[in-house]
Short mmCIF file of C-alpha atoms in Angstrom, two decimals:
data_model
loop_
_atom_site.label_atom_id
_atom_site.label_comp_id
_atom_site.label_asym_id
_atom_site.label_seq_id
_atom_site.Cartn_x
_atom_site.Cartn_y
_atom_site.Cartn_z
CA MET J 148 -49.31 21.14 -7.23
CA SER J 149 -48.40 18.86 -10.12
CA GLN J 150 -47.99 21.86 -12.45
CA TYR J 151 -45.15 23.16 -10.30
CA PRO J 152 -41.62 21.74 -10.20
CA ALA J 153 -41.24 19.21 -7.43
CA HIS J 154 -38.04 20.80 -6.10
CA LEU J 155 -39.92 24.16 -5.67
CA ALA J 156 -43.07 22.79 -4.00
CA ASN J 157 -41.95 23.75 -0.51
CA THR J 158 -41.03 27.23 -1.70
CA TYR J 159 -44.51 27.88 -3.14
CA TRP J 160 -46.29 26.63 -0.03
CA ARG J 161 -44.02 28.75 2.14
CA SER J 162 -44.81 31.82 -0.01
CA LEU J 163 -48.51 31.13 0.39
CA HIS J 164 -48.02 30.92 4.15
CA TYR J 165 -46.33 34.33 4.27
CA PHE J 166 -49.03 35.78 2.02
CA ASN J 167 -51.68 34.57 4.47
CA LEU J 168 -49.68 36.01 7.35
CA TYR J 169 -49.73 39.42 5.63
CA ARG J 170 -53.48 39.07 5.07
CA MET J 171 -54.10 38.26 8.73
CA ILE J 172 -52.06 41.27 9.92
CA ALA J 173 -53.85 43.60 7.49
CA ALA J 174 -57.30 42.37 8.62
CA GLY J 175 -56.34 42.79 12.26
CA ILE J 176 -55.10 46.34 11.70
CA LEU J 177 -58.31 47.30 9.86
CA LEU J 178 -60.46 45.93 12.69
CA LEU J 179 -58.40 47.55 15.46
CA ALA J 180 -58.34 50.88 13.62
CA HIS J 181 -62.14 50.97 13.58
CA LEU J 182 -62.56 49.83 17.18
CA PHE J 183 -60.02 52.13 18.82
CA LEU J 184 -59.96 55.20 16.59
CA GLY J 185 -63.73 55.47 16.27
CA GLY J 186 -64.89 58.44 14.23
CA ARG J 187 -61.39 59.75 13.71
CA ASN J 188 -60.84 57.43 10.71
CA PRO J 189 -62.92 56.78 7.58
CA PHE J 190 -62.92 52.97 7.98
CA GLY J 191 -66.49 51.77 8.47
CA ALA J 192 -67.92 55.28 8.35
CA LEU J 193 -70.76 54.36 5.98
CA ALA J 194 -71.81 51.01 7.49
CA PRO J 195 -70.01 50.29 10.78
CA ASN J 196 -71.72 46.99 11.49
CA VAL J 197 -70.98 45.67 8.02
CA TYR J 198 -67.35 46.75 8.39
CA VAL J 199 -66.92 44.98 11.74
CA LEU J 200 -68.63 41.83 10.46
CA ALA J 201 -66.46 41.75 7.32
CA SER J 202 -63.28 42.32 9.38
CA VAL J 203 -64.13 39.49 11.78
CA LEU J 204 -64.96 37.17 8.88
CA TYR J 205 -61.66 38.16 7.26
CA LEU J 206 -59.72 37.19 10.40
CA LEU J 207 -61.59 33.88 10.75
CA PHE J 208 -60.97 33.13 7.09
CA CYS J 209 -57.23 33.76 7.56
CA ALA J 210 -57.15 31.40 10.54
CA GLY J 211 -58.88 28.66 8.54
CA VAL J 212 -56.54 29.17 5.60
CA ALA J 213 -53.54 28.76 7.92
CA VAL J 214 -54.77 25.24 8.73
CA THR J 215 -55.31 24.27 5.07
CA ILE J 216 -51.86 25.57 4.15
CA GLN J 217 -50.30 23.54 6.95
CA THR J 218 -52.07 20.36 5.81
CA ARG J 219 -51.55 21.20 2.10
CA TRP J 220 -55.11 20.25 1.29
CA PRO J 221 -56.82 20.98 -1.01
CA ARG J 222 -54.29 21.38 -3.80
CA PHE J 223 -52.21 24.52 -4.22
CA ASP J 224 -53.96 26.06 -7.26
CA LEU J 225 -57.40 25.70 -5.72
CA GLN J 226 -56.32 27.19 -2.40
CA LEU J 227 -54.66 30.17 -4.08
CA SER J 228 -57.71 30.98 -6.24
CA VAL J 229 -60.14 30.68 -3.31
CA GLN J 230 -57.97 32.92 -1.13
CA VAL J 231 -57.54 35.60 -3.80
CA ILE J 232 -61.26 35.68 -4.64
CA ALA J 233 -62.10 35.84 -0.92
CA ASP J 234 -59.62 38.71 -0.51
CA ILE J 235 -61.23 40.61 -3.38
CA LEU J 236 -64.78 40.12 -2.10
CA LEU J 237 -64.03 40.92 1.57
CA ILE J 238 -61.90 43.97 0.74
CA THR J 239 -64.66 45.17 -1.61
CA VAL J 240 -67.18 44.89 1.24
CA LEU J 241 -64.80 46.76 3.57
CA MET J 242 -64.35 49.41 0.88
CA TYR J 243 -68.13 49.81 0.46
CA SER J 244 -68.70 50.10 4.21
CA SER J 245 -65.99 52.77 4.37
CA GLY J 246 -67.49 54.98 1.67
CA GLY J 247 -66.24 53.41 -1.56
CA ILE J 248 -63.22 54.29 -3.69
CA ALA J 249 -62.41 57.36 -1.62
CA SER J 250 -61.50 55.18 1.40
CA GLY J 251 -58.36 53.95 -0.38
CA LEU J 252 -58.96 50.31 0.60
CA GLY J 253 -59.08 49.37 -3.06
CA LEU J 254 -55.28 49.66 -3.09
CA LEU J 255 -55.09 46.55 -0.89
CA ILE J 256 -56.42 44.56 -3.84
CA LEU J 257 -53.35 45.69 -5.81
CA VAL J 258 -51.11 43.99 -3.24
CA THR J 259 -53.21 40.83 -3.40
CA LEU J 260 -53.07 40.72 -7.21
CA ALA J 261 -49.30 41.30 -7.28
CA ALA J 262 -48.58 38.65 -4.65
CA SER J 263 -50.90 36.04 -6.16
CA SER J 264 -49.46 36.61 -9.64
CA LEU J 265 -45.91 36.03 -8.43
CA ILE J 266 -46.88 32.97 -6.40
CA SER J 267 -48.86 31.42 -9.27
CA ARG J 268 -46.13 32.33 -11.79
CA GLY J 269 -48.65 34.60 -13.56
CA ARG J 270 -50.95 31.78 -14.65
CA LEU J 271 -54.14 33.30 -13.14
CA ALA J 272 -53.10 36.96 -12.98
CA MET J 273 -55.55 38.31 -15.58
CA PHE J 274 -58.41 36.19 -14.25
CA HIS J 275 -57.95 37.61 -10.76
CA ALA J 276 -57.64 41.14 -12.16
CA ALA J 277 -60.92 40.69 -14.03
CA ILE J 278 -62.71 39.53 -10.87
CA ALA J 279 -61.30 42.49 -8.93
CA THR J 280 -62.46 44.91 -11.65
CA ILE J 281 -65.96 43.45 -11.69
CA ALA J 282 -66.16 43.58 -7.88
CA VAL J 283 -65.03 47.22 -7.71
CA LEU J 284 -67.39 48.33 -10.49
CA LEU J 285 -70.34 46.50 -8.93
CA GLN J 286 -69.51 48.06 -5.57
CA GLN J 287 -69.37 51.51 -7.13
CA THR J 288 -72.62 50.95 -9.00
CA TYR J 289 -74.41 49.79 -5.84
CA LEU J 290 -72.99 52.74 -3.91
CA SER J 291 -74.20 55.17 -6.59
CA TYR J 292 -77.64 53.57 -6.44
CA THR J 293 -77.90 53.95 -2.65
CA GLN J 294 -75.99 57.23 -2.27
CA THR J 295 -76.96 60.12 -4.51
CA ASP J 296 -73.58 61.89 -4.18
CA ALA J 297 -71.37 58.80 -4.53
CA GLY J 298 -69.66 59.61 -7.86
CA GLY J 299 -66.20 58.08 -8.27
CA TYR J 300 -66.68 56.21 -11.56
CA LEU J 301 -63.51 57.72 -12.98
CA GLN J 302 -61.54 56.61 -9.95
CA ALA J 303 -63.05 53.13 -10.18
CA GLY J 304 -62.07 52.93 -13.84
CA LEU J 305 -58.52 54.04 -13.14
CA LEU J 306 -58.26 51.57 -10.28
CA SER J 307 -59.47 48.78 -12.58
CA ILE J 308 -56.84 49.74 -15.15
CA ALA J 309 -54.26 49.62 -12.37
CA TYR J 310 -55.42 46.10 -11.50
CA PHE J 311 -54.77 44.86 -15.03
CA ALA J 312 -51.49 46.78 -15.22
CA ILE J 313 -50.16 45.29 -12.00
CA ALA J 314 -51.36 41.84 -13.08
CA GLY J 315 -49.59 42.19 -16.43
CA LEU J 316 -46.40 43.42 -14.81
CA ALA J 317 -46.47 40.62 -12.27
CA TYR J 318 -47.07 38.14 -15.09
CA VAL J 319 -43.93 39.32 -16.92
CA LEU J 320 -41.87 39.25 -13.73
CA ALA J 321 -43.17 35.80 -12.86
CA LYS J 322 -42.22 34.44 -16.28
CA ARG J 323 -38.73 35.86 -15.96
CA LEU J 324 -38.47 34.45 -12.47
CA THR J 325 -39.57 31.04 -13.74
CA ALA J 326 -36.97 31.14 -16.51
CA SER J 327 -34.29 32.15 -14.00
CA GLU J 328 -35.31 29.30 -11.69
CA ALA J 329 -35.11 26.82 -14.58
CA ILE J 330 -31.64 28.04 -15.51
CA ALA J 331 -30.53 27.92 -11.89
CA GLN J 332 -31.90 24.39 -11.53
CA ARG J 333 -30.09 23.22 -14.66
CA GLN J 334 -26.91 24.77 -13.35
CA ARG J 335 -27.40 23.05 -9.99
CA VAL J 336 -27.86 19.71 -11.77
CA ASP J 337 -24.80 20.35 -13.94
CA LEU J 338 -22.74 21.30 -10.90
CA ALA J 339 -23.96 18.23 -9.01
CA ASN J 340 -23.09 15.99 -11.96
CA LEU J 341 -19.71 17.66 -12.32
CA ASP J 342 -19.06 17.22 -8.62
CA ALA J 343 -20.02 13.53 -8.84
CA VAL J 344 -17.71 13.04 -11.83
CA ASN J 345 -14.90 14.81 -9.99
CA ARG J 346 -15.39 12.57 -6.98
CA LEU J 347 -15.32 9.44 -9.16
CA VAL J 348 -12.18 10.60 -10.96
CA ILE J 349 -10.48 11.53 -7.70
CA GLN J 350 -11.39 8.23 -6.05
CA ASP J 351 -10.11 6.26 -9.05
CA MET J 352 -6.71 7.95 -9.09
CA GLN J 353 -3.72 5.97 -7.87
CA ASP J 354 -2.23 9.05 -6.23
CA GLY J 355 -3.66 10.61 -3.12
CA VAL J 356 -5.67 13.78 -3.80
CA ILE J 357 -6.65 16.47 -1.28
CA VAL J 358 -8.60 19.62 -2.14
CA VAL J 359 -8.32 22.54 0.29
CA ASP J 360 -10.12 25.88 0.15
CA GLY J 361 -8.80 29.37 0.83
CA ASP J 362 -9.17 28.84 4.59
CA ASN J 363 -7.11 25.62 4.46
CA ARG J 364 -10.12 23.41 5.17
CA VAL J 365 -10.22 19.96 3.61
CA ARG J 366 -12.96 19.94 0.98
CA GLN J 367 -12.31 16.62 -0.73
CA LEU J 368 -9.90 13.72 -0.47
CA ASN J 369 -9.75 10.20 -1.83
CA THR J 370 -9.03 6.81 -0.30
CA GLN J 371 -5.37 6.88 -1.32
CA ALA J 372 -4.84 10.12 0.61
CA GLU J 373 -6.44 8.59 3.71
CA ARG J 374 -4.12 5.59 3.40
CA LEU J 375 -1.12 7.90 3.43
CA LEU J 376 -2.26 10.42 6.05
CA GLY J 377 -4.91 8.49 7.97
CA PRO J 378 -8.72 8.82 8.02
CA LEU J 379 -10.33 12.26 8.12
CA ARG J 380 -11.90 12.83 11.54
CA GLY J 381 -14.86 15.07 10.86
CA ARG J 382 -17.00 16.30 8.00
CA ARG J 383 -15.43 17.48 4.79
CA GLY J 384 -15.32 21.24 4.63
CA GLU J 385 -15.09 21.57 8.42
CA VAL J 386 -11.72 19.98 9.23
CA ALA J 387 -8.73 22.33 9.05
CA MET J 388 -5.65 21.04 7.28
CA ASP J 389 -3.60 21.82 10.37
CA ASP J 390 -5.77 19.40 12.37
CA TYR J 391 -5.53 16.70 9.70
CA SER J 392 -1.83 16.84 8.80
CA ARG J 393 0.37 19.47 10.42
CA ILE J 394 3.42 18.69 8.33
CA LEU J 395 1.48 19.11 5.10
CA ALA J 396 -0.29 22.23 6.43
CA ARG J 397 3.07 23.86 7.15
CA HIS J 398 4.29 23.21 3.63
CA ILE J 399 1.04 24.56 2.16
CA ALA J 400 1.46 27.73 4.21
CA ALA J 401 5.05 28.09 2.96
CA TRP J 402 3.85 27.54 -0.59
CA ARG J 403 1.20 30.25 -0.24
CA GLU J 404 3.79 32.74 1.02
CA SER J 405 6.68 32.06 -1.34
CA GLY J 406 5.11 30.24 -4.26
CA ASP J 407 8.41 28.46 -4.91
CA ILE J 408 7.72 25.13 -3.24
CA SER J 409 5.47 23.08 -5.50
CA VAL J 410 6.94 19.55 -5.22
CA LEU J 411 7.84 18.40 -1.72
CA PRO J 412 9.32 15.06 -0.60
CA LEU J 413 7.81 14.36 2.82
CA ARG J 414 8.01 11.63 5.44
CA MET J 415 5.34 10.94 8.01
CA PRO J 416 6.60 11.47 11.58
CA GLY J 417 7.01 8.22 13.48
CA GLY J 418 6.55 6.11 10.34
CA ASN J 419 8.57 4.76 7.47
CA ARG J 420 6.21 5.87 4.71
CA SER J 421 7.41 8.67 2.49
CA PHE J 422 5.52 10.50 -0.21
CA ARG J 423 5.87 13.41 -2.56
CA ALA J 424 3.39 16.30 -2.43
CA ARG J 425 2.64 18.31 -5.55
CA ILE J 426 0.62 21.50 -4.95
CA ILE J 427 -1.40 23.09 -7.75
CA PRO J 428 -3.41 26.30 -7.17
CA ILE J 429 -7.11 26.49 -8.03
CA GLY J 430 -7.44 29.32 -10.52
CA ASP J 431 -4.94 32.15 -10.85
CA LYS J 432 -4.90 33.11 -7.18
CA ARG J 433 -3.29 30.96 -4.51
CA ALA J 434 -5.75 32.29 -1.92
CA LEU J 435 -8.66 30.47 -3.61
CA GLY J 436 -7.42 27.04 -2.60
CA ALA J 437 -5.26 24.26 -3.98
CA VAL J 438 -5.21 20.64 -5.08
CA ILE J 439 -2.50 18.51 -3.46
CA PHE J 440 -1.40 15.32 -5.21
CA LEU J 441 0.32 12.81 -2.93
CA GLU J 442 2.54 10.25 -4.66
CA ASP J 443 3.45 7.23 -2.56
CA LEU J 444 7.20 6.88 -3.08
CA SER J 445 7.13 3.26 -1.91
CA ARG J 446 4.65 2.47 -4.69
CA LEU J 447 6.85 4.26 -7.22
CA GLN J 448 9.85 2.32 -5.97
CA ALA J 449 7.90 -0.94 -6.25
CA GLN J 450 6.91 -0.07 -9.82
CA ALA J 451 10.52 0.71 -10.65
CA GLN J 452 11.55 -2.60 -9.12
CA GLN J 453 8.96 -4.42 -11.22
CA LEU J 454 10.28 -2.72 -14.35
CA LYS J 455 13.80 -3.74 -13.43
CA LEU J 456 12.70 -7.31 -12.83
CA ALA J 457 10.84 -7.37 -16.14
CA ALA J 458 13.90 -6.06 -17.97
CA LEU J 459 16.03 -8.59 -16.13
CA GLY J 460 13.64 -11.34 -17.16
CA ARG J 461 13.86 -10.38 -20.83
CA LEU J 462 17.64 -10.14 -20.61
CA THR J 463 18.04 -13.51 -18.92
CA ALA J 464 15.66 -15.11 -21.41
CA ASN J 465 17.79 -13.87 -24.28
CA ILE J 466 20.96 -15.01 -22.54
CA ALA J 467 19.44 -18.41 -21.78
CA HIS J 468 18.45 -18.85 -25.40
CA GLU J 469 21.98 -17.99 -26.55
CA ILE J 470 23.82 -20.29 -24.11
CA ARG J 471 21.51 -23.28 -24.52
CA ASN J 472 23.32 -24.75 -27.52
CA PRO J 473 26.87 -24.27 -26.13
CA LEU J 474 25.69 -25.72 -22.83
CA SER J 475 24.32 -28.79 -24.58
CA SER J 476 27.66 -29.23 -26.34
CA ILE J 477 29.54 -29.03 -23.04
CA GLY J 478 27.24 -31.57 -21.44
CA HIS J 479 27.52 -33.93 -24.39
CA ALA J 480 31.31 -33.64 -24.43
CA ALA J 481 31.49 -34.39 -20.70
CA GLN J 482 29.30 -37.45 -21.19
CA LEU J 483 31.61 -38.72 -23.95
CA LEU J 484 34.66 -38.20 -21.74
CA GLN J 485 33.05 -40.19 -18.93
CA GLU J 486 32.69 -43.14 -21.28
CA GLU J 487 36.43 -43.15 -21.95
CA GLU J 488 38.73 -45.33 -19.83
CA GLY J 489 41.99 -44.44 -18.16
CA PHE J 490 40.82 -41.56 -15.96
CA ASP J 491 41.92 -41.51 -12.35
CA ALA J 492 39.65 -40.60 -9.42
CA THR J 493 40.50 -36.90 -9.53
CA GLN J 494 39.70 -36.63 -13.22
CA LYS J 495 36.44 -38.52 -12.76
CA ARG J 496 35.50 -36.15 -9.95
CA LEU J 497 36.17 -33.19 -12.21
CA LEU J 498 33.97 -34.73 -14.89
CA GLU J 499 31.18 -35.20 -12.31
CA ILE J 500 31.46 -31.54 -11.36
CA ILE J 501 31.15 -30.56 -15.03
CA ARG J 502 28.14 -32.85 -15.45
CA ASP J 503 26.35 -31.64 -12.29
CA ASN J 504 26.84 -27.97 -13.03
CA THR J 505 25.87 -28.48 -16.66
CA PHE J 506 22.67 -30.14 -15.49
CA ARG J 507 22.03 -27.27 -13.05
CA LEU J 508 22.58 -24.65 -15.75
CA ASP J 509 20.32 -26.57 -18.11
CA ARG J 510 17.56 -26.56 -15.49
CA MET J 511 18.03 -22.83 -15.05
CA VAL J 512 17.76 -22.28 -18.81
CA GLN J 513 14.59 -24.37 -18.97
CA ASP J 514 13.08 -22.43 -16.07
CA ILE J 515 13.87 -19.09 -17.69
CA LEU J 516 12.46 -20.12 -21.05
CA GLN J 517 9.35 -21.49 -19.34
CA LEU J 518 8.93 -18.19 -17.48
CA ASN J 519 9.14 -16.31 -20.77
CA ARG J 520 6.09 -18.27 -21.95
CA LYS J 521 3.98 -17.63 -18.83
CA ASP J 522 1.52 -15.33 -20.63
CA ARG J 523 0.35 -18.09 -22.96
CA GLY J 524 -1.82 -19.78 -20.40
CA GLN J 525 -5.43 -20.82 -20.94
CA PRO J 526 -7.43 -20.54 -17.70
CA GLU J 527 -10.16 -23.12 -17.19
CA ALA J 528 -12.40 -24.38 -14.43
CA ILE J 529 -10.40 -26.97 -12.49
CA ALA J 530 -12.10 -29.23 -9.95
CA LEU J 531 -9.48 -29.14 -7.20
CA ALA J 532 -10.12 -32.46 -5.44
CA PRO J 533 -9.53 -34.75 -8.48
CA PHE J 534 -6.75 -32.50 -9.80
CA LEU J 535 -4.87 -32.71 -6.50
CA ASP J 536 -5.31 -36.50 -6.37
CA ILE J 537 -3.75 -36.88 -9.81
CA PHE J 538 -0.99 -34.44 -8.90
CA ARG J 539 -0.15 -36.42 -5.75
CA GLN J 540 0.19 -39.62 -7.77
CA GLU J 541 2.51 -37.98 -10.31
CA PHE J 542 4.60 -36.12 -7.75
CA THR J 543 5.14 -39.07 -5.41
CA GLN J 544 6.01 -41.40 -8.30
CA MET J 545 8.47 -38.99 -9.95
CA GLU J 546 10.15 -37.99 -6.66
CA HIS J 547 10.03 -41.55 -5.27
CA ILE J 548 8.03 -40.50 -2.24
CA ALA J 549 5.55 -42.55 -0.26
CA PRO J 550 1.99 -41.42 -1.20
CA GLU J 551 1.01 -41.03 2.46
CA SER J 552 3.65 -38.32 2.85
CA LEU J 553 1.40 -35.90 0.97
CA VAL J 554 -2.08 -35.34 2.43
CA ILE J 555 -4.90 -33.60 0.56
CA GLU J 556 -7.67 -31.60 2.28
CA ALA J 557 -10.08 -30.28 -0.34
CA ASP J 558 -13.84 -29.92 -0.60
CA PRO J 559 -15.06 -31.76 -3.73
CA ALA J 560 -17.22 -28.72 -4.59
CA LEU J 561 -14.26 -26.32 -4.90
CA SER J 562 -13.19 -25.26 -8.40
CA PHE J 563 -10.27 -23.05 -9.40
CA ASN J 564 -10.14 -20.76 -12.44
CA PHE J 565 -6.55 -21.40 -13.54
CA ASP J 566 -4.35 -22.65 -16.34
CA ARG J 567 -3.89 -26.36 -15.71
CA LEU J 568 -0.20 -26.52 -16.67
CA HIS J 569 0.61 -23.39 -14.67
CA LEU J 570 -1.11 -24.76 -11.56
CA HIS J 571 0.72 -28.05 -11.98
CA GLN J 572 4.10 -26.30 -12.20
CA ILE J 573 3.39 -24.02 -9.22
CA LEU J 574 2.43 -26.96 -7.01
CA TRP J 575 5.43 -28.98 -8.22
CA ASN J 576 7.82 -26.19 -7.27
CA LEU J 577 6.17 -25.63 -3.88
CA CYS J 578 5.90 -29.32 -3.01
CA GLY J 579 9.51 -29.90 -4.12
CA ASN J 580 10.69 -27.19 -1.74
CA ALA J 581 8.44 -28.52 1.01
CA TRP J 582 9.79 -32.08 0.66
CA ARG J 583 13.41 -30.95 0.81
CA HIS J 584 12.81 -29.03 4.06
CA CYS J 585 10.21 -31.19 5.85
CA GLN J 586 10.74 -34.18 8.16
CA GLN J 587 9.83 -36.56 5.30
CA GLN J 588 7.33 -38.48 7.38
CA PRO J 589 3.71 -39.50 6.61
CA GLY J 590 1.64 -36.33 6.47
CA SER J 591 4.69 -34.04 6.32
CA ILE J 592 3.16 -32.15 3.38
CA ARG J 593 -0.46 -31.00 3.31
CA LEU J 594 -2.36 -29.51 0.37
CA ALA J 595 -5.36 -27.68 1.89
CA ALA J 596 -7.96 -26.01 -0.33
CA SER J 597 -10.66 -23.76 1.14
CA ARG J 598 -12.92 -20.85 0.28
CA ALA J 599 -11.78 -17.49 1.64
CA GLU J 600 -14.03 -14.98 3.40
CA ALA J 601 -13.91 -12.78 0.31
CA GLU J 602 -16.51 -13.59 -2.31
CA ASN J 603 -15.47 -16.24 -4.88
CA VAL J 604 -11.84 -16.51 -3.73
CA ILE J 605 -10.17 -19.91 -3.36
CA GLN J 606 -7.11 -20.46 -1.16
CA LEU J 607 -4.74 -23.36 -1.80
CA ASP J 608 -2.15 -23.84 0.97
CA VAL J 609 1.02 -25.94 0.74
CA ILE J 610 2.04 -26.71 4.34
CA ASP J 611 5.04 -28.67 5.61
CA ASP J 612 6.37 -29.63 9.04
CA GLY J 613 9.86 -28.29 8.44
CA PRO J 614 11.66 -25.44 10.22
CA GLY J 615 9.93 -22.75 8.16
CA VAL J 616 11.51 -19.69 6.58
CA PRO J 617 13.47 -17.31 8.83
CA SER J 618 11.95 -13.84 9.09
CA ALA J 619 15.19 -12.25 7.89
CA ILE J 620 14.92 -13.74 4.40
CA GLN J 621 11.15 -13.83 3.88
CA ALA J 622 11.21 -10.54 1.95
CA GLN J 623 13.69 -12.08 -0.55
CA LEU J 624 11.91 -15.39 -1.09
CA PHE J 625 10.35 -14.48 -4.42
CA GLU J 626 13.28 -12.57 -5.89
CA PRO J 627 14.94 -14.15 -8.94
CA PHE J 628 18.15 -16.13 -8.34
CA PHE J 629 17.77 -16.01 -4.56
CA THR J 630 18.51 -19.41 -3.06
CA THR J 631 19.83 -20.88 0.18
CA GLU J 632 20.93 -24.15 -1.48
CA SER J 633 24.12 -24.72 -3.39
CA THR J 634 22.29 -26.84 -5.97
CA GLY J 635 19.26 -24.55 -6.42
CA THR J 636 18.68 -22.13 -9.28
CA GLY J 637 16.85 -19.49 -7.24
CA LEU J 638 14.06 -19.32 -9.80
CA GLY J 639 11.50 -21.80 -8.49
CA LEU J 640 9.51 -19.47 -6.22
CA TYR J 641 10.00 -16.50 -8.56
CA ILE J 642 8.55 -18.49 -11.46
CA ALA J 643 5.72 -19.78 -9.27
CA ARG J 644 4.68 -16.23 -8.31
CA GLN J 645 4.94 -15.00 -11.91
CA LEU J 646 2.73 -17.86 -13.10
CA ALA J 647 0.24 -17.07 -10.32
CA GLU J 648 0.08 -13.40 -11.33
CA ALA J 649 -0.38 -14.40 -14.98
CA ASN J 650 -3.60 -16.12 -13.86
CA GLY J 651 -4.80 -13.19 -11.76
CA ALA J 652 -3.81 -14.94 -8.51
CA THR J 653 -1.36 -14.22 -5.68
CA LEU J 654 1.30 -16.39 -4.06
CA ASP J 655 2.49 -15.46 -0.58
CA TYR J 656 4.40 -16.97 2.29
CA ILE J 657 2.32 -17.23 5.48
CA GLU J 658 4.38 -17.00 8.66
CA THR J 659 3.29 -19.60 11.22
CA THR J 660 4.56 -20.78 14.58
CA ALA J 661 5.67 -24.15 13.19
CA GLY J 662 6.53 -25.31 9.69
CA GLY J 663 6.34 -23.51 6.39
CA GLN J 664 3.20 -22.44 4.54
CA PHE J 665 2.70 -20.97 1.07
CA ARG J 666 -0.74 -19.75 0.00
CA LEU J 667 -2.03 -19.49 -3.57
CA SER J 668 -5.16 -17.29 -3.73
CA GLY J 669 -7.24 -16.85 -6.88
CA LYS J 670 -10.71 -16.69 -8.34
CA GLY J 671 -13.05 -19.59 -7.98
CA ALA J 672 -14.68 -21.00 -11.10
CA THR J 673 -18.35 -20.08 -11.49
CA SER J 674 -20.71 -22.86 -12.38
#
C-alpha cells in the first residue's frame, strides 16, 4: 500500500471490501439461479456440474478474501491482482459451462475490470484487460474444439475490444480522480494551515474575538473573550450564542435586523466590567456569520491613564529641570540669612520654614530627575544574600538605625536579574517607609527573598510590624505625588514601581492581617 497516499489508505481498503461484497452477491445469485430455476435459464446448461462447482468455489473464494481484506494482509496491490485474475478465470469457467459468449456472463468481467481500474487508479487496467481477453479467447477456442456449432468468434472479439475500451476509460477516469484528490488534499492542507494561522492570530490579539456562524453558534473565540464573558461550556460550533452570552446575543440579533448597530458599549450584568463590542459581517451577507471584537474598556482606561502619567512625568521632569537653579538660589540665600545676627525668634522660624521646604523641593526635583533616567539601567546577576547584607550596613549607618532592627532572610543560592543601582534605590525607598511606620524595635523590618511557584521568578518582600496601609488608600499608593505625610514628596513608591517595571519586574502591596508588606517580583538570574 506504500504506492498509495497514506491519508487515502482506508478509502482504498473500504472500496476493495465493497467490491468483494458485490462479487459475493453476484456469485450467490448465479448459484441460486441454477439451483432453483433449473432448465428455465441458460446458466450451467452445457456443463451443470462444472457450473455448480465453479459457483461454490467462487463463494468460498469471496469468503476467504473477506478475511484477508479485514486483516489487510497481504498488501493491497497483490490482493487486488489476485482477486481480479480469480474473477476472470472463474467467470470464464461459468461462461463456458453456460454455453460460451451467448450466455452473456462475459459482461460480468466488464464490471470487474471497471471496478479494479478505479480502485487501482488505472495502474493495472490494461494488464487485467489483456488477461480477460486471453481467457475469453481460450474459452471460445476450447468451446469450438468440443462443440462443432459453437461459433461466436466475432462476439468474442468484440467483447475483448470492449474489455480494453472499458479499461482505457477507467484508466482516464482514475487519473482524473487522482488529480482531483491531490488538489482536494492540498486545499485541505491549505485550509488547515490557514485555520491554524487564524487561531494563532486570534489568540494573540489583545481584544476579545468571537466568531459566530449564520445560526449564531460560537465557532471560535480567544482567551481574552473568555476572560470578559467567562469560559465556553461546550464544544465550539455547538454552543449557541444565546446560551453563552444573552446580552451579546440580543445585540447581534438587533444588528442582523437593522444593520445600524455595529459598535456597542456593554456592561456585564452583576459585574463592574464594561466592554465595547464591534460587529463585522463575514462576507457581504450578514446571514453568513460575523466576527465580534470585544474591547475591554477598563484596559483602554488603564492605557489612557498610563499615557497621562507618562506625559505628566515628562512635564514634571522639564519643570524640575527649570526650577532647580532658582531653588538652589533660594536655599543659598536662606542659608546666608541664617548666618546673619539680629533676627528674633519669629524671623528665625520663618527662615527654618524656608530652609525645610527648600530641602523638600530639592528632594522632589532629584527624585523626578532620577525617574527620568530610569531607562538607563544595566541589569546584571545579583547574588541577593551578600547584596542585602551590604545594603543593611549602608541603610542602618545612614539612617542611624540599630543593625538588628533589619533582619534578612535569603537563600544564598538566590540571584536576581536587576540593575544594581535601581534595586538599591527601590529597597532604600521601601525600607525608609517601613522604618517610619514600624515600631522601631529589633526585627521590625524583614527583607525576605524566596523563589516563587512560577518558573525562574524571585520574590523579595519588605515587611514591617507597623499598622499597615488602610484598604481605602491602597489603590492610590503608587500614584505620583500621593502622600499621607506633610514632609513627603509622594514620589517614593511611584519611582520604586517605575524602576521595577524598567527591569521587567513588578512591585505590589500585599495586604496582610498585621503590618505592611511590599513585594518585588522579577526574573531570577540563570547560571
